PDB file of C-alpha atoms in Angstrom:
ATOM      1  CA  TYR A   1     111.473  99.304 108.292  1.00  0.00           C
ATOM      2  CA  TYR A   2     112.826  95.883 108.228  1.00  0.00           C
ATOM      3  CA  THR A   3     112.793  93.282 105.318  1.00  0.00           C
ATOM      4  CA  PHE A   4     114.693  90.319 105.437  1.00  0.00           C
ATOM      5  CA  LEU A   5     115.370  86.776 103.672  1.00  0.00           C
ATOM      6  CA  CYS A   6     116.436  83.637 105.355  1.00  0.00           C
ATOM      7  CA  ASP A   7     117.399  80.474 103.462  1.00  0.00           C
ATOM      8  CA  GLY A   8     117.990  77.210 105.467  1.00  0.00           C
ATOM      9  CA  MET A   9     121.128  75.597 104.386  1.00  0.00           C
ATOM     10  CA  GLY A  10     120.751  72.223 102.514  1.00  0.00           C
ATOM     11  CA  SER A  11     117.463  70.842 101.021  1.00  0.00           C
ATOM     12  CA  GLY A  12     114.095  69.047 102.208  1.00  0.00           C
ATOM     13  CA  GLU A  13     112.077  69.609 105.435  1.00  0.00           C
ATOM     14  CA  ASP A  14     115.002  70.282 107.644  1.00  0.00           C
ATOM     15  CA  ALA A  15     116.325  73.369 105.784  1.00  0.00           C
ATOM     16  CA  ALA A  16     112.714  74.601 105.157  1.00  0.00           C
ATOM     17  CA  LEU A  17     112.003  74.422 109.044  1.00  0.00           C
ATOM     18  CA  THR A  18     115.275  76.426 109.759  1.00  0.00           C
ATOM     19  CA  SER A  19     114.294  78.905 107.336  1.00  0.00           C
ATOM     20  CA  HIS A  20     110.901  79.486 108.648  1.00  0.00           C
ATOM     21  CA  LEU A  21     112.111  79.362 112.230  1.00  0.00           C
ATOM     22  CA  CYS A  22     114.728  82.051 111.459  1.00  0.00           C
ATOM     23  CA  SER A  23     112.188  84.242 109.779  1.00  0.00           C
ATOM     24  CA  ILE A  24     109.598  83.910 112.766  1.00  0.00           C
ATOM     25  CA  PHE A  25     112.518  84.889 115.024  1.00  0.00           C
ATOM     26  CA  LEU A  26     113.727  87.759 113.407  1.00  0.00           C
ATOM     27  CA  GLU A  27     110.145  88.947 112.988  1.00  0.00           C
ATOM     28  CA  LYS A  28     109.212  88.653 116.540  1.00  0.00           C
ATOM     29  CA  MET A  29     112.389  89.952 117.951  1.00  0.00           C
ATOM     30  CA  LEU A  30     112.827  92.908 115.668  1.00  0.00           C
ATOM     31  CA  SER A  31     109.102  93.871 116.057  1.00  0.00           C
ATOM     32  CA  CYS A  32     109.420  94.039 119.954  1.00  0.00           C
ATOM     33  CA  GLY A  33     112.486  96.618 119.475  1.00  0.00           C
ATOM     34  CA  ASN A  34     115.327  94.599 120.054  1.00  0.00           C
ATOM     35  CA  LYS A  35     118.322  95.845 118.373  1.00  0.00           C
ATOM     36  CA  LYS A  36     119.832  93.805 115.150  1.00  0.00           C
ATOM     37  CA  ALA A  37     123.277  92.908 116.628  1.00  0.00           C
ATOM     38  CA  ILE A  38     121.645  91.439 119.913  1.00  0.00           C
ATOM     39  CA  THR A  39     118.793  89.717 117.646  1.00  0.00           C
ATOM     40  CA  LEU A  40     121.340  88.106 115.325  1.00  0.00           C
ATOM     41  CA  GLU A  41     123.428  86.903 118.372  1.00  0.00           C
ATOM     42  CA  MET A  42     120.353  85.579 120.080  1.00  0.00           C
ATOM     43  CA  LEU A  43     119.595  83.521 116.887  1.00  0.00           C
ATOM     44  CA  ASN A  44     122.876  82.188 116.349  1.00  0.00           C
ATOM     45  CA  HIS A  45     123.117  81.023 120.152  1.00  0.00           C
ATOM     46  CA  PHE A  46     120.056  79.356 119.567  1.00  0.00           C
ATOM     47  CA  LEU A  47     121.087  77.445 116.276  1.00  0.00           C
ATOM     48  CA  THR A  48     124.238  76.543 117.673  1.00  0.00           C
ATOM     49  CA  SER A  49     122.942  75.138 120.780  1.00  0.00           C
ATOM     50  CA  ARG A  50     120.289  72.718 118.988  1.00  0.00           C
ATOM     51  CA  THR A  51     121.679  69.141 118.926  1.00  0.00           C
ATOM     52  CA  THR A  52     121.340  68.791 115.084  1.00  0.00           C
ATOM     53  CA  GLU A  53     123.149  71.087 112.523  1.00  0.00           C
ATOM     54  CA  CYS A  54     120.886  73.897 111.768  1.00  0.00           C
ATOM     55  CA  PHE A  55     122.481  76.582 109.415  1.00  0.00           C
ATOM     56  CA  ALA A  56     120.971  79.533 107.442  1.00  0.00           C
ATOM     57  CA  THR A  57     121.755  82.460 105.609  1.00  0.00           C
ATOM     58  CA  VAL A  58     120.326  85.689 106.779  1.00  0.00           C
ATOM     59  CA  ASP A  59     119.894  88.964 104.535  1.00  0.00           C
ATOM     60  CA  LEU A  60     118.464  91.641 106.736  1.00  0.00           C
ATOM     61  CA  VAL A  61     117.814  95.462 105.467  1.00  0.00           C
ATOM     62  CA  GLU A  62     117.048  97.967 107.967  1.00  0.00           C
ATOM     63  CA  ILE A  63     115.929 101.130 106.495  1.00  0.00           C
ATOM     64  CA  ASP A  64     116.049 104.297 108.295  1.00  0.00           C
ATOM     65  CA  LEU A  65     112.959 105.967 107.481  1.00  0.00           C
ATOM     66  CA  VAL A  66     114.065 109.453 108.578  1.00  0.00           C
ATOM     67  CA  LEU A  67     117.625 109.452 107.301  1.00  0.00           C
ATOM     68  CA  GLY A  68     116.903 107.612 104.149  1.00  0.00           C
ATOM     69  CA  VAL A  69     119.692 104.901 104.748  1.00  0.00           C
ATOM     70  CA  ALA A  70     119.703 101.269 104.230  1.00  0.00           C
ATOM     71  CA  SER A  71     121.783  99.049 106.288  1.00  0.00           C
ATOM     72  CA  PHE A  72     122.373  95.399 104.916  1.00  0.00           C
ATOM     73  CA  LEU A  73     123.415  93.150 107.149  1.00  0.00           C
ATOM     74  CA  LYS A  74     124.401  89.781 105.684  1.00  0.00           C
ATOM     75  CA  SER A  75     125.384  86.761 107.186  1.00  0.00           C
ATOM     76  CA  GLY A  76     126.307  84.073 104.553  1.00  0.00           C
ATOM     77  CA  ALA A  77     123.592  85.784 102.150  1.00  0.00           C
ATOM     78  CA  VAL A  78     124.263  86.171  98.545  1.00  0.00           C
ATOM     79  CA  PRO A  79     124.420  89.754  96.736  1.00  0.00           C
ATOM     80  CA  SER A  80     121.918  92.245  96.824  1.00  0.00           C
ATOM     81  CA  TYR A  81     121.552  95.203  94.720  1.00  0.00           C
ATOM     82  CA  VAL A  82     120.151  98.605  94.545  1.00  0.00           C
ATOM     83  CA  VAL A  83     118.435  99.634  91.441  1.00  0.00           C
ATOM     84  CA  ARG A  84     118.564 103.316  90.622  1.00  0.00           C
ATOM     85  CA  HIS A  85     117.631 104.215  87.377  1.00  0.00           C
ATOM     86  CA  ARG A  86     118.231 100.779  85.878  1.00  0.00           C
ATOM     87  CA  HIS A  87     121.872 100.950  87.250  1.00  0.00           C
ATOM     88  CA  LEU A  88     123.031  98.464  89.550  1.00  0.00           C
ATOM     89  CA  TYR A  89     124.837  98.809  92.924  1.00  0.00           C
ATOM     90  CA  LYS A  90     126.058  95.217  94.151  1.00  0.00           C
ATOM     91  CA  ILE A  91     126.098  94.791  97.862  1.00  0.00           C
ATOM     92  CA  ALA A  92     128.194  91.460  98.925  1.00  0.00           C
ATOM     93  CA  SER A  93     129.724  90.036 101.798  1.00  0.00           C
ATOM     94  CA  GLY A  94     131.951  87.259 102.621  1.00  0.00           C
ATOM     95  CA  THR A  95     130.328  85.977 105.581  1.00  0.00           C
ATOM     96  CA  PHE A  96     129.403  82.669 106.997  1.00  0.00           C
ATOM     97  CA  PRO A  97     125.672  81.717 107.594  1.00  0.00           C
ATOM     98  CA  ILE A  98     124.058  81.919 111.143  1.00  0.00           C
ATOM     99  CA  GLY A  99     124.521  78.789 113.299  1.00  0.00           C
ATOM    100  CA  ILE A 100     127.759  77.706 111.984  1.00  0.00           C
ATOM    101  CA  LEU A 101     130.217  79.533 114.151  1.00  0.00           C
ATOM    102  CA  PRO A 102     129.758  80.415 117.975  1.00  0.00           C
ATOM    103  CA  GLU A 103     130.015  84.173 117.047  1.00  0.00           C
ATOM    104  CA  VAL A 104     127.836  85.832 114.675  1.00  0.00           C
ATOM    105  CA  SER A 105     129.526  86.370 111.402  1.00  0.00           C
ATOM    106  CA  VAL A 106     127.923  89.430 109.756  1.00  0.00           C
ATOM    107  CA  GLU A 107     128.874  92.313 107.593  1.00  0.00           C
ATOM    108  CA  VAL A 108     127.069  95.554 107.711  1.00  0.00           C
ATOM    109  CA  THR A 109     126.981  97.818 104.471  1.00  0.00           C
ATOM    110  CA  GLU A 110     125.290 101.244 104.737  1.00  0.00           C
ATOM    111  CA  PHE A 111     123.806 102.824 101.741  1.00  0.00           C
ATOM    112  CA  GLU A 112     122.238 106.047 100.975  1.00  0.00           C
ATOM    113  CA  LEU A 113     118.994 105.653  99.321  1.00  0.00           C
ATOM    114  CA  CYS A 114     117.292 108.205  96.801  1.00  0.00           C
ATOM    115  CA  ASP A 115     113.609 108.445  95.895  1.00  0.00           C
ATOM    116  CA  GLY A 116     112.590 105.929  93.410  1.00  0.00           C
ATOM    117  CA  ASP A 117     115.498 103.318  94.308  1.00  0.00           C
ATOM    118  CA  VAL A 118     114.457  99.685  94.415  1.00  0.00           C
ATOM    119  CA  ILE A 119     116.219  97.146  96.646  1.00  0.00           C
ATOM    120  CA  LEU A 120     116.578  93.608  95.275  1.00  0.00           C
ATOM    121  CA  ILE A 121     117.150  90.764  97.706  1.00  0.00           C
ATOM    122  CA  CYS A 122     117.181  87.097  96.585  1.00  0.00           C
ATOM    123  CA  SER A 123     117.860  83.891  97.736  1.00  0.00           C
ATOM    124  CA  ASP A 124     120.938  81.930  96.362  1.00  0.00           C
ATOM    125  CA  GLY A 125     118.484  79.802  93.837  1.00  0.00           C
ATOM    126  CA  VAL A 126     118.204  82.903  91.854  1.00  0.00           C
ATOM    127  CA  SER A 127     121.646  84.628  92.581  1.00  0.00           C
ATOM    128  CA  SER A 128     123.675  81.697  91.747  1.00  0.00           C
ATOM    129  CA  ASP A 129     122.402  81.625  88.422  1.00  0.00           C
ATOM    130  CA  ILE A 130     122.774  85.382  88.055  1.00  0.00           C
ATOM    131  CA  GLU A 131     126.486  85.057  89.020  1.00  0.00           C
ATOM    132  CA  THR A 132     126.974  82.034  86.885  1.00  0.00           C
ATOM    133  CA  GLN A 133     125.960  83.803  83.834  1.00  0.00           C
ATOM    134  CA  GLU A 134     128.007  87.012  84.973  1.00  0.00           C
ATOM    135  CA  ASN A 135     131.086  84.819  85.249  1.00  0.00           C
ATOM    136  CA  GLU A 136     130.613  84.007  81.569  1.00  0.00           C
ATOM    137  CA  ASN A 137     129.094  87.467  80.568  1.00  0.00           C
ATOM    138  CA  PRO A 138     129.951  90.015  83.357  1.00  0.00           C
ATOM    139  CA  GLN A 139     127.186  92.715  81.908  1.00  0.00           C
ATOM    140  CA  TRP A 140     124.609  89.985  81.745  1.00  0.00           C
ATOM    141  CA  PHE A 141     122.676  91.009  84.708  1.00  0.00           C
ATOM    142  CA  VAL A 142     122.968  94.800  84.376  1.00  0.00           C
ATOM    143  CA  ASP A 143     121.728  94.478  80.802  1.00  0.00           C
ATOM    144  CA  PHE A 144     118.867  92.169  81.732  1.00  0.00           C
ATOM    145  CA  ILE A 145     117.822  95.108  84.132  1.00  0.00           C
ATOM    146  CA  SER A 146     118.350  97.919  81.851  1.00  0.00           C
ATOM    147  CA  ARG A 147     116.487  95.998  78.832  1.00  0.00           C
ATOM    148  CA  GLU A 148     113.459  94.214  81.025  1.00  0.00           C
ATOM    149  CA  TRP A 149     113.177  96.681  83.861  1.00  0.00           C
ATOM    150  CA  THR A 150     109.366  97.453  84.533  1.00  0.00           C
ATOM    151  CA  ASP A 151     107.865  99.588  87.334  1.00  0.00           C
ATOM    152  CA  ASP A 152     105.352  96.655  88.244  1.00  0.00           C
ATOM    153  CA  LEU A 153     107.717  94.984  91.013  1.00  0.00           C
ATOM    154  CA  ASP A 154     105.568  91.791  90.916  1.00  0.00           C
ATOM    155  CA  ALA A 155     106.296  91.558  87.142  1.00  0.00           C
ATOM    156  CA  MET A 156     109.869  92.422  87.596  1.00  0.00           C
ATOM    157  CA  ALA A 157     110.285  89.953  90.340  1.00  0.00           C
ATOM    158  CA  GLU A 158     108.863  87.220  87.763  1.00  0.00           C
ATOM    159  CA  LYS A 159     111.143  88.299  84.947  1.00  0.00           C
ATOM    160  CA  ILE A 160     114.275  87.859  87.310  1.00  0.00           C
ATOM    161  CA  ILE A 161     112.930  84.332  88.646  1.00  0.00           C
ATOM    162  CA  HIS A 162     112.325  83.186  85.157  1.00  0.00           C
ATOM    163  CA  ALA A 163     115.727  84.577  83.738  1.00  0.00           C
ATOM    164  CA  ALA A 164     117.475  82.728  86.736  1.00  0.00           C
ATOM    165  CA  SER A 165     115.577  79.499  86.299  1.00  0.00           C
ATOM    166  CA  SER A 166     116.176  79.381  82.471  1.00  0.00           C
ATOM    167  CA  ALA A 167     120.005  80.040  83.139  1.00  0.00           C
ATOM    168  CA  GLY A 168     120.088  77.501  85.604  1.00  0.00           C
ATOM    169  CA  GLU A 169     121.028  73.726  86.053  1.00  0.00           C
ATOM    170  CA  LYS A 170     120.048  72.858  89.487  1.00  0.00           C
ATOM    171  CA  ALA A 171     116.734  73.064  91.223  1.00  0.00           C
ATOM    172  CA  ASP A 172     116.725  75.058  94.372  1.00  0.00           C
ATOM    173  CA  ASP A 173     114.350  77.509  95.933  1.00  0.00           C
ATOM    174  CA  MET A 174     114.013  80.815  94.227  1.00  0.00           C
ATOM    175  CA  THR A 175     112.895  83.971  96.064  1.00  0.00           C
ATOM    176  CA  VAL A 176     113.070  87.526  95.137  1.00  0.00           C
ATOM    177  CA  GLU A 177     111.915  90.654  97.074  1.00  0.00           C
ATOM    178  CA  LEU A 178     111.781  94.055  95.775  1.00  0.00           C
ATOM    179  CA  ILE A 179     111.384  96.987  97.848  1.00  0.00           C
ATOM    180  CA  ARG A 180     110.489 100.609  96.313  1.00  0.00           C
ATOM    181  CA  VAL A 181     111.776 103.630  98.285  1.00  0.00           C
ATOM    182  CA  HIS A 182     109.692 106.746  98.007  1.00  0.00           C
ATOM    183  CA  LYS A 183     110.672 109.731 100.025  1.00  0.00           C
ATOM    184  CA  HIS A 184     107.867 111.800 101.462  1.00  0.00           C
ATOM    185  CA  ILE A 185     108.841 115.443 101.783  1.00  0.00           C
ATOM    186  CA  GLU A 186     106.587 117.976 103.530  1.00  0.00           C
ATOM    187  CA  ASP A 187     105.847 121.383 102.804  1.00  0.00           C
TER     188      ASP A 187
END
């Protein structure tokens, strides 16, 4: 199972187009069975070969449905989180966005999932506000998740966006993806 979030660098139509292009590229290539590393290399080559500057962060999560392991692949993407019993596990990297360097800058983190875990992926418009508040109050997001958590993931995504937009000073796109993990055990 794959989920991903692509965020074009900059603002306006060019950034939106880059984001959309990267999303379609990843969806098509991964659904055809291409390997993650090859897909990211091809996307990077495509973006670096364009005559206009075209960069995007890529936050790609592959979940092995048999083993119950998530592989987080991050290229310039902001931290993601795994929420387990209202405890947060932060998954971060220090990589560059796709399209900046001739070689792909990606960091892979594997995380063993448990039944009921929720994976939280967000754009920098959400995460930068979380990070800003965490610098001022390091427990802010942990406290927020503990206090405000609801099993209705649509409602929880709205709460996260509202909290980030209330904390933020800048206008940026805000995207939150929440994915709940259920382990199916056969008798």
